[in-house]
GROMACS .gro file of N, CA and C in nm:
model
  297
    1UNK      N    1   1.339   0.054  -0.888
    1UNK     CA    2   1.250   0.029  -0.998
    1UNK      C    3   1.109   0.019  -0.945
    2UNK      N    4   1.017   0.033  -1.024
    2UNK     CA    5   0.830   0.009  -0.987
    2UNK      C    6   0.788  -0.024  -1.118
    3UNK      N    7   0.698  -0.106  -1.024
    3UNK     CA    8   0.618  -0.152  -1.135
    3UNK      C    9   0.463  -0.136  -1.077
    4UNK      N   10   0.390  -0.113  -1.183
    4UNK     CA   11   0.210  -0.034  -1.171
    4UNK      C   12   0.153  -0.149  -1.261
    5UNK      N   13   0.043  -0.147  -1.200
    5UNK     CA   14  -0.050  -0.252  -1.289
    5UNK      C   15  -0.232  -0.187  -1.247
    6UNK      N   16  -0.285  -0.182  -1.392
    6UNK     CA   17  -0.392  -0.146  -1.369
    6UNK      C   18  -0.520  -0.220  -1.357
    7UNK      N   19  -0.614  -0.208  -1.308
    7UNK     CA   20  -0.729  -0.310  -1.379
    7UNK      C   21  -0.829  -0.249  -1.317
    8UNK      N   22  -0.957  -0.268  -1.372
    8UNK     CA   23  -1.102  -0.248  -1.321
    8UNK      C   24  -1.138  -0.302  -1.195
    9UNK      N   25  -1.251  -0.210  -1.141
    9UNK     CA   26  -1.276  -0.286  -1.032
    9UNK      C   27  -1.195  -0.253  -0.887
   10UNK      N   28  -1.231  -0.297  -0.765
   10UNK     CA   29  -1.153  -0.272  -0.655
   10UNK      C   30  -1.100  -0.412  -0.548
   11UNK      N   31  -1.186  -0.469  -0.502
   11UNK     CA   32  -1.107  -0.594  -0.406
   11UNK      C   33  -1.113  -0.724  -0.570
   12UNK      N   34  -1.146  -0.724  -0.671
   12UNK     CA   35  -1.131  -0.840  -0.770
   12UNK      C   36  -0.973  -0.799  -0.831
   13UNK      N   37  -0.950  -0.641  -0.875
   13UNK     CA   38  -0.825  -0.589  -0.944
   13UNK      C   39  -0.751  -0.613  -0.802
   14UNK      N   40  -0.761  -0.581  -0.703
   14UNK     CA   41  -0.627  -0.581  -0.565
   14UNK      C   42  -0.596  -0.794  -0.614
   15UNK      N   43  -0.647  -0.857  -0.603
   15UNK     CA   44  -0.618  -1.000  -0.616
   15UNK      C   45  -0.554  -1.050  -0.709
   16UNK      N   46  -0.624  -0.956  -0.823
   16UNK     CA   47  -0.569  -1.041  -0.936
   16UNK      C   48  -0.396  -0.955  -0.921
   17UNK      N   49  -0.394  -0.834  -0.877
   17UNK     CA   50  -0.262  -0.786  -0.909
   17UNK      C   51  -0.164  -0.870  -0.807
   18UNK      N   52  -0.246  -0.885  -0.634
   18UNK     CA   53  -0.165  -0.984  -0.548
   18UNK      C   54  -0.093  -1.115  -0.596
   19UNK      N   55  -0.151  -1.170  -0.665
   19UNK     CA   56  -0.120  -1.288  -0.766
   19UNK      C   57  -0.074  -1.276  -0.787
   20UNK      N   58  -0.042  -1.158  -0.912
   20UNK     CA   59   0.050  -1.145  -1.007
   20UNK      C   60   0.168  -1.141  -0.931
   21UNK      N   61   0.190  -1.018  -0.833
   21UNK     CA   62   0.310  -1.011  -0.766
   21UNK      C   63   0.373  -1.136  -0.710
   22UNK      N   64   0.303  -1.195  -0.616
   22UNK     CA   65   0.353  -1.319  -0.558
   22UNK      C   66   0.401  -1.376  -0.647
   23UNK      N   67   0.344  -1.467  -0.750
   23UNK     CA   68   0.344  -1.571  -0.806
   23UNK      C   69   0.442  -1.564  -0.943
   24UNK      N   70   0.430  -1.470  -1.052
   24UNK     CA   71   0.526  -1.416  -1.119
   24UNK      C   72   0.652  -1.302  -1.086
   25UNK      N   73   0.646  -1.212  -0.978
   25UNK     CA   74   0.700  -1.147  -0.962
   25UNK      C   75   0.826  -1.187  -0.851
   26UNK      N   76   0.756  -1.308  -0.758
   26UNK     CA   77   0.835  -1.316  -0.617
   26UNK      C   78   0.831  -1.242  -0.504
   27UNK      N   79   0.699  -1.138  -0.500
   27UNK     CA   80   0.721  -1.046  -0.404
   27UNK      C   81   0.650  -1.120  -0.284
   28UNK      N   82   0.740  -1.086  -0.138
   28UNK     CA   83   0.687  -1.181  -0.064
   28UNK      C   84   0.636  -1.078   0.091
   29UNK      N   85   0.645  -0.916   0.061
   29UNK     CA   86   0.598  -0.866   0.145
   29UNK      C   87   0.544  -0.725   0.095
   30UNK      N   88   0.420  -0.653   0.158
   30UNK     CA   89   0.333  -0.568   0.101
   30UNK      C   90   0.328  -0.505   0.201
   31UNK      N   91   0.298  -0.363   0.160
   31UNK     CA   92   0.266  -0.239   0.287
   31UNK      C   93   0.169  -0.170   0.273
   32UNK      N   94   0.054  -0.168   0.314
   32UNK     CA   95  -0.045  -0.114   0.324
   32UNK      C   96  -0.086   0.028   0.400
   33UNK      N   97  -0.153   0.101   0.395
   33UNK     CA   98  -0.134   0.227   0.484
   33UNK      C   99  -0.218   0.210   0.600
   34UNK      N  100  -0.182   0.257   0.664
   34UNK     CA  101  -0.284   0.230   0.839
   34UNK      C  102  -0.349   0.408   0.829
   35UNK      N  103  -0.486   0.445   0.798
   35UNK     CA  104  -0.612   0.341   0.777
   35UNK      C  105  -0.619   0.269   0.645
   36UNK      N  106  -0.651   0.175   0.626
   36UNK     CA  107  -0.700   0.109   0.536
   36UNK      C  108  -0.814   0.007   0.528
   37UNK      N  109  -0.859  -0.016   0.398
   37UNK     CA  110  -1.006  -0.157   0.458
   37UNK      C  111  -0.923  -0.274   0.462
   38UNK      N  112  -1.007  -0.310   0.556
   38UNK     CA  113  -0.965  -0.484   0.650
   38UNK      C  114  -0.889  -0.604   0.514
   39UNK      N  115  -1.039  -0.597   0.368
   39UNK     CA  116  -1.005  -0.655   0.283
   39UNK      C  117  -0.880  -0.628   0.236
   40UNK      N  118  -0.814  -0.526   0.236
   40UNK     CA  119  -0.682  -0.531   0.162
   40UNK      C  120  -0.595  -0.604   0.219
   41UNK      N  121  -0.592  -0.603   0.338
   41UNK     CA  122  -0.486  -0.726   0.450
   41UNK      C  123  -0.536  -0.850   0.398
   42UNK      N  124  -0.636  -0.857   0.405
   42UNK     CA  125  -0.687  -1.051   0.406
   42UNK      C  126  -0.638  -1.087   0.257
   43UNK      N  127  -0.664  -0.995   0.196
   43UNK     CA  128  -0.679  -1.028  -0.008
   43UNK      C  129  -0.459  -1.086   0.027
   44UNK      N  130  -0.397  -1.009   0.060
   44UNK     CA  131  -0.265  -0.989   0.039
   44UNK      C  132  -0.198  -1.103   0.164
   45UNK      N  133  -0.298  -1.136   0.225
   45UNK     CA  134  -0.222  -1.245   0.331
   45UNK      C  135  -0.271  -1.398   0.254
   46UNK      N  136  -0.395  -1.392   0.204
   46UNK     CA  137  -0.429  -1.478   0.146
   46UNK      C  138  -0.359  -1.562   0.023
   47UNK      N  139  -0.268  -1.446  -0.037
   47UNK     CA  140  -0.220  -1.485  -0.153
   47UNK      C  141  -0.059  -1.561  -0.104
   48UNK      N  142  -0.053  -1.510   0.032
   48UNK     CA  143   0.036  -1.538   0.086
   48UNK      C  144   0.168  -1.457   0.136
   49UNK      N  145   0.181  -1.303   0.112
   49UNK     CA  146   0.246  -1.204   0.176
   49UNK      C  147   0.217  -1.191   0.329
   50UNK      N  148   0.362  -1.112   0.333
   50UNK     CA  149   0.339  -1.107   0.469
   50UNK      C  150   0.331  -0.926   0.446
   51UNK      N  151   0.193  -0.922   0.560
   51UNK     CA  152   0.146  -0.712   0.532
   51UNK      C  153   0.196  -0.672   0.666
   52UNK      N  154   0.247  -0.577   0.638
   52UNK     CA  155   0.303  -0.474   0.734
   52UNK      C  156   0.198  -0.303   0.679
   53UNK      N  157   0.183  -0.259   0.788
   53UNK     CA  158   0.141  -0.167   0.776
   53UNK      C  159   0.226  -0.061   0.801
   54UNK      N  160   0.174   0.130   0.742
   54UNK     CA  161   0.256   0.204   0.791
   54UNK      C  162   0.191   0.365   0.783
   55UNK      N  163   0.190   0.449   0.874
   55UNK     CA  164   0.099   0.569   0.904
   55UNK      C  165   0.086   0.626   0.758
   56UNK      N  166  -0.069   0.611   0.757
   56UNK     CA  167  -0.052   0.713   0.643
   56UNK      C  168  -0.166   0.846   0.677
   57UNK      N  169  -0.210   0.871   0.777
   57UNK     CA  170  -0.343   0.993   0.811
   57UNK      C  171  -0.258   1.070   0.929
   58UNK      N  172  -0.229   1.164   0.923
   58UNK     CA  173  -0.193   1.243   1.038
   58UNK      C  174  -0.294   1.363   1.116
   59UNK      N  175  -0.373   1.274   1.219
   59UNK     CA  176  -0.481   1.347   1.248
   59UNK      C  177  -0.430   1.511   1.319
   60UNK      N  178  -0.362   1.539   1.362
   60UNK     CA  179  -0.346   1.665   1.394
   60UNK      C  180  -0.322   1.764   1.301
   61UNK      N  181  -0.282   1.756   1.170
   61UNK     CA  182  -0.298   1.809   1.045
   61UNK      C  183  -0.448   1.782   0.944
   62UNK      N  184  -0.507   1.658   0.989
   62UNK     CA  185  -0.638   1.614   0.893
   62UNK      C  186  -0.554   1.612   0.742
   63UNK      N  187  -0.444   1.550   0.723
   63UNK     CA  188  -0.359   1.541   0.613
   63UNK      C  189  -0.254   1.407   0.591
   64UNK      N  190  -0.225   1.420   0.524
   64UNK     CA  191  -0.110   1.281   0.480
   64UNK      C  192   0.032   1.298   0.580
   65UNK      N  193   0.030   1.184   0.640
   65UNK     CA  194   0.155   1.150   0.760
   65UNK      C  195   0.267   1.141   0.647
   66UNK      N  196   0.350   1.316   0.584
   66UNK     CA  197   0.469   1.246   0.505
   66UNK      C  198   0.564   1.168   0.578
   67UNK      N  199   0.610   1.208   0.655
   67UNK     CA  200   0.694   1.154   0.723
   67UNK      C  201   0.700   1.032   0.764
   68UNK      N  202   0.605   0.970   0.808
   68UNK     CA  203   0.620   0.809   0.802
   68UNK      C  204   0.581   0.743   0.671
   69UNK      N  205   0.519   0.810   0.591
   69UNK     CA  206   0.508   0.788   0.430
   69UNK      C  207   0.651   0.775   0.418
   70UNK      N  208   0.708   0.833   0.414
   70UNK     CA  209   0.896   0.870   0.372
   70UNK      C  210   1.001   0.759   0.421
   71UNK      N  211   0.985   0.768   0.570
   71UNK     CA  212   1.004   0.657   0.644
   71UNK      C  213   1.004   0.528   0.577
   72UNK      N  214   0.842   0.528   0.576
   72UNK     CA  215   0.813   0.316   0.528
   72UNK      C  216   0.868   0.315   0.405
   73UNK      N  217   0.929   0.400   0.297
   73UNK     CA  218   0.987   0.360   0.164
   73UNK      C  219   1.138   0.339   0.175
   74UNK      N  220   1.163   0.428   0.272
   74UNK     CA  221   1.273   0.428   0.304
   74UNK      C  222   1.348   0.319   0.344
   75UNK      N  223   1.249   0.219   0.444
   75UNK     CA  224   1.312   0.138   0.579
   75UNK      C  225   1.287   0.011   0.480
   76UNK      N  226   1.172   0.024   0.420
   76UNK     CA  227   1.083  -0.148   0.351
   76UNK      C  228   1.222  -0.213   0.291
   77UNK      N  229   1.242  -0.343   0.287
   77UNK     CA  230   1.342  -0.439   0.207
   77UNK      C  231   1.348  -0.381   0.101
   78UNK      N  232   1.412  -0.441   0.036
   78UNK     CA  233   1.440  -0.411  -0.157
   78UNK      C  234   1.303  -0.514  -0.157
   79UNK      N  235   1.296  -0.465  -0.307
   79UNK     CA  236   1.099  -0.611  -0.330
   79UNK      C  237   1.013  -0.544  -0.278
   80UNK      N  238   0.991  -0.504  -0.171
   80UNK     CA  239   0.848  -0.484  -0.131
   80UNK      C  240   0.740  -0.447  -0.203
   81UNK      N  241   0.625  -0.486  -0.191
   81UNK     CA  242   0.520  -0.437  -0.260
   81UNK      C  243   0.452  -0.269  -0.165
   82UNK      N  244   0.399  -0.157  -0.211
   82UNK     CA  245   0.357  -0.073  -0.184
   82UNK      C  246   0.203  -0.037  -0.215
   83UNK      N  247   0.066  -0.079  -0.138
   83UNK     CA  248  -0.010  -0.064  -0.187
   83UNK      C  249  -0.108   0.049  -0.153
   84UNK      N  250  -0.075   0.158  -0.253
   84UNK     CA  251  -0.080   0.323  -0.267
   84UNK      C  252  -0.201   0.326  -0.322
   85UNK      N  253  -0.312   0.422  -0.312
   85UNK     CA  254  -0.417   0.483  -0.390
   85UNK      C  255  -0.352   0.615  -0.422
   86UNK      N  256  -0.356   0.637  -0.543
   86UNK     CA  257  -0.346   0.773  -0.640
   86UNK      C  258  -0.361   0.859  -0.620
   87UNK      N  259  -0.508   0.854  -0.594
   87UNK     CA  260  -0.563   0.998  -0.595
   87UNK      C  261  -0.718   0.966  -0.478
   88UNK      N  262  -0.773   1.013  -0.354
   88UNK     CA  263  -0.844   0.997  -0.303
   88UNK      C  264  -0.840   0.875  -0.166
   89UNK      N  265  -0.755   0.896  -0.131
   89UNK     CA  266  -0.721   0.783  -0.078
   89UNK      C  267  -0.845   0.762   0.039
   90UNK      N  268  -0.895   0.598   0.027
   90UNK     CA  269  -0.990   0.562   0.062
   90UNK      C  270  -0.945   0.474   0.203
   91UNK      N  271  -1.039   0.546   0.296
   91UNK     CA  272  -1.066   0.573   0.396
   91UNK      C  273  -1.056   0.720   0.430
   92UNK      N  274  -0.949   0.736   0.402
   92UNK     CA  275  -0.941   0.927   0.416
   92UNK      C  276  -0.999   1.044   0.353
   93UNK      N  277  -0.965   0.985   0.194
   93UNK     CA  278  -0.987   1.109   0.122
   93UNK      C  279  -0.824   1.198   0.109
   94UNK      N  280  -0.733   1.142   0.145
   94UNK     CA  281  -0.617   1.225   0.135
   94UNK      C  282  -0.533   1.229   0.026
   95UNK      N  283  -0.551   1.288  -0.062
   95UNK     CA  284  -0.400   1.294  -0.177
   95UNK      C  285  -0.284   1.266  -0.130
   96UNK      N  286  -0.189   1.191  -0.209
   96UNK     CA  287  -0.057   1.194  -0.155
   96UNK      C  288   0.016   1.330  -0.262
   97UNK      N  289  -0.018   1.471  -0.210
   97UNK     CA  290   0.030   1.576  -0.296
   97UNK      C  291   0.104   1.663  -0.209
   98UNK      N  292   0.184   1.751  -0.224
   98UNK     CA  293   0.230   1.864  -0.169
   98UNK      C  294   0.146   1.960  -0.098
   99UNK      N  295   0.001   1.961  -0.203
   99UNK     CA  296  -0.047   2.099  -0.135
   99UNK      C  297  -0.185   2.003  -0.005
   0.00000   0.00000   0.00000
């Protein structure tokens, strides 16, 4: 199952959704992509998860690492939180798309 939650904004919406998860949801661990900004670890340790990171830039392609993308969904507990950008993924610029 997944669950998406939207909101305005960028490190104020990551908090308020960290909250939500922890605190109503029970989620007690989050995965972030390695690169990512520093704030997304602190916002998600703060709330009290524990962050694990997991490849998401595969510099010898200048493209999205599927394979350890595939991997970390694969391996993560049941619960885990997954914290994905859509479209543009920031630090990179990488779609998570086929082409």
């Amino acid at each position: 199952r997944a669950l998406g939650i939207q909101c305005l904004g960028g490190t104020g919406a990551l908090r308020i959704g960290a909250n939500l998860l922890h605190q109503e949801c029970n989620k007690r661990i989050a995965y972030v992509t390695d690169p990512t900004w520093c704030n997304h670890i602190g916002i998600f340790k703060m709330v009290g998860f524990e962050v694990r990171k997991f490849n998401y830039w595969d510099p010898t392609t200048c493209g999205l690492d599927w394979e350890s993308y595939k991997a970390a969904l694969m391996d993560a507990p049941e619960g885990s939180v997954f914290v994905l950008h859509g479209v543009a993924h920031n630090p990179t610029g990488v779609d998570p798309t086929k082409e």
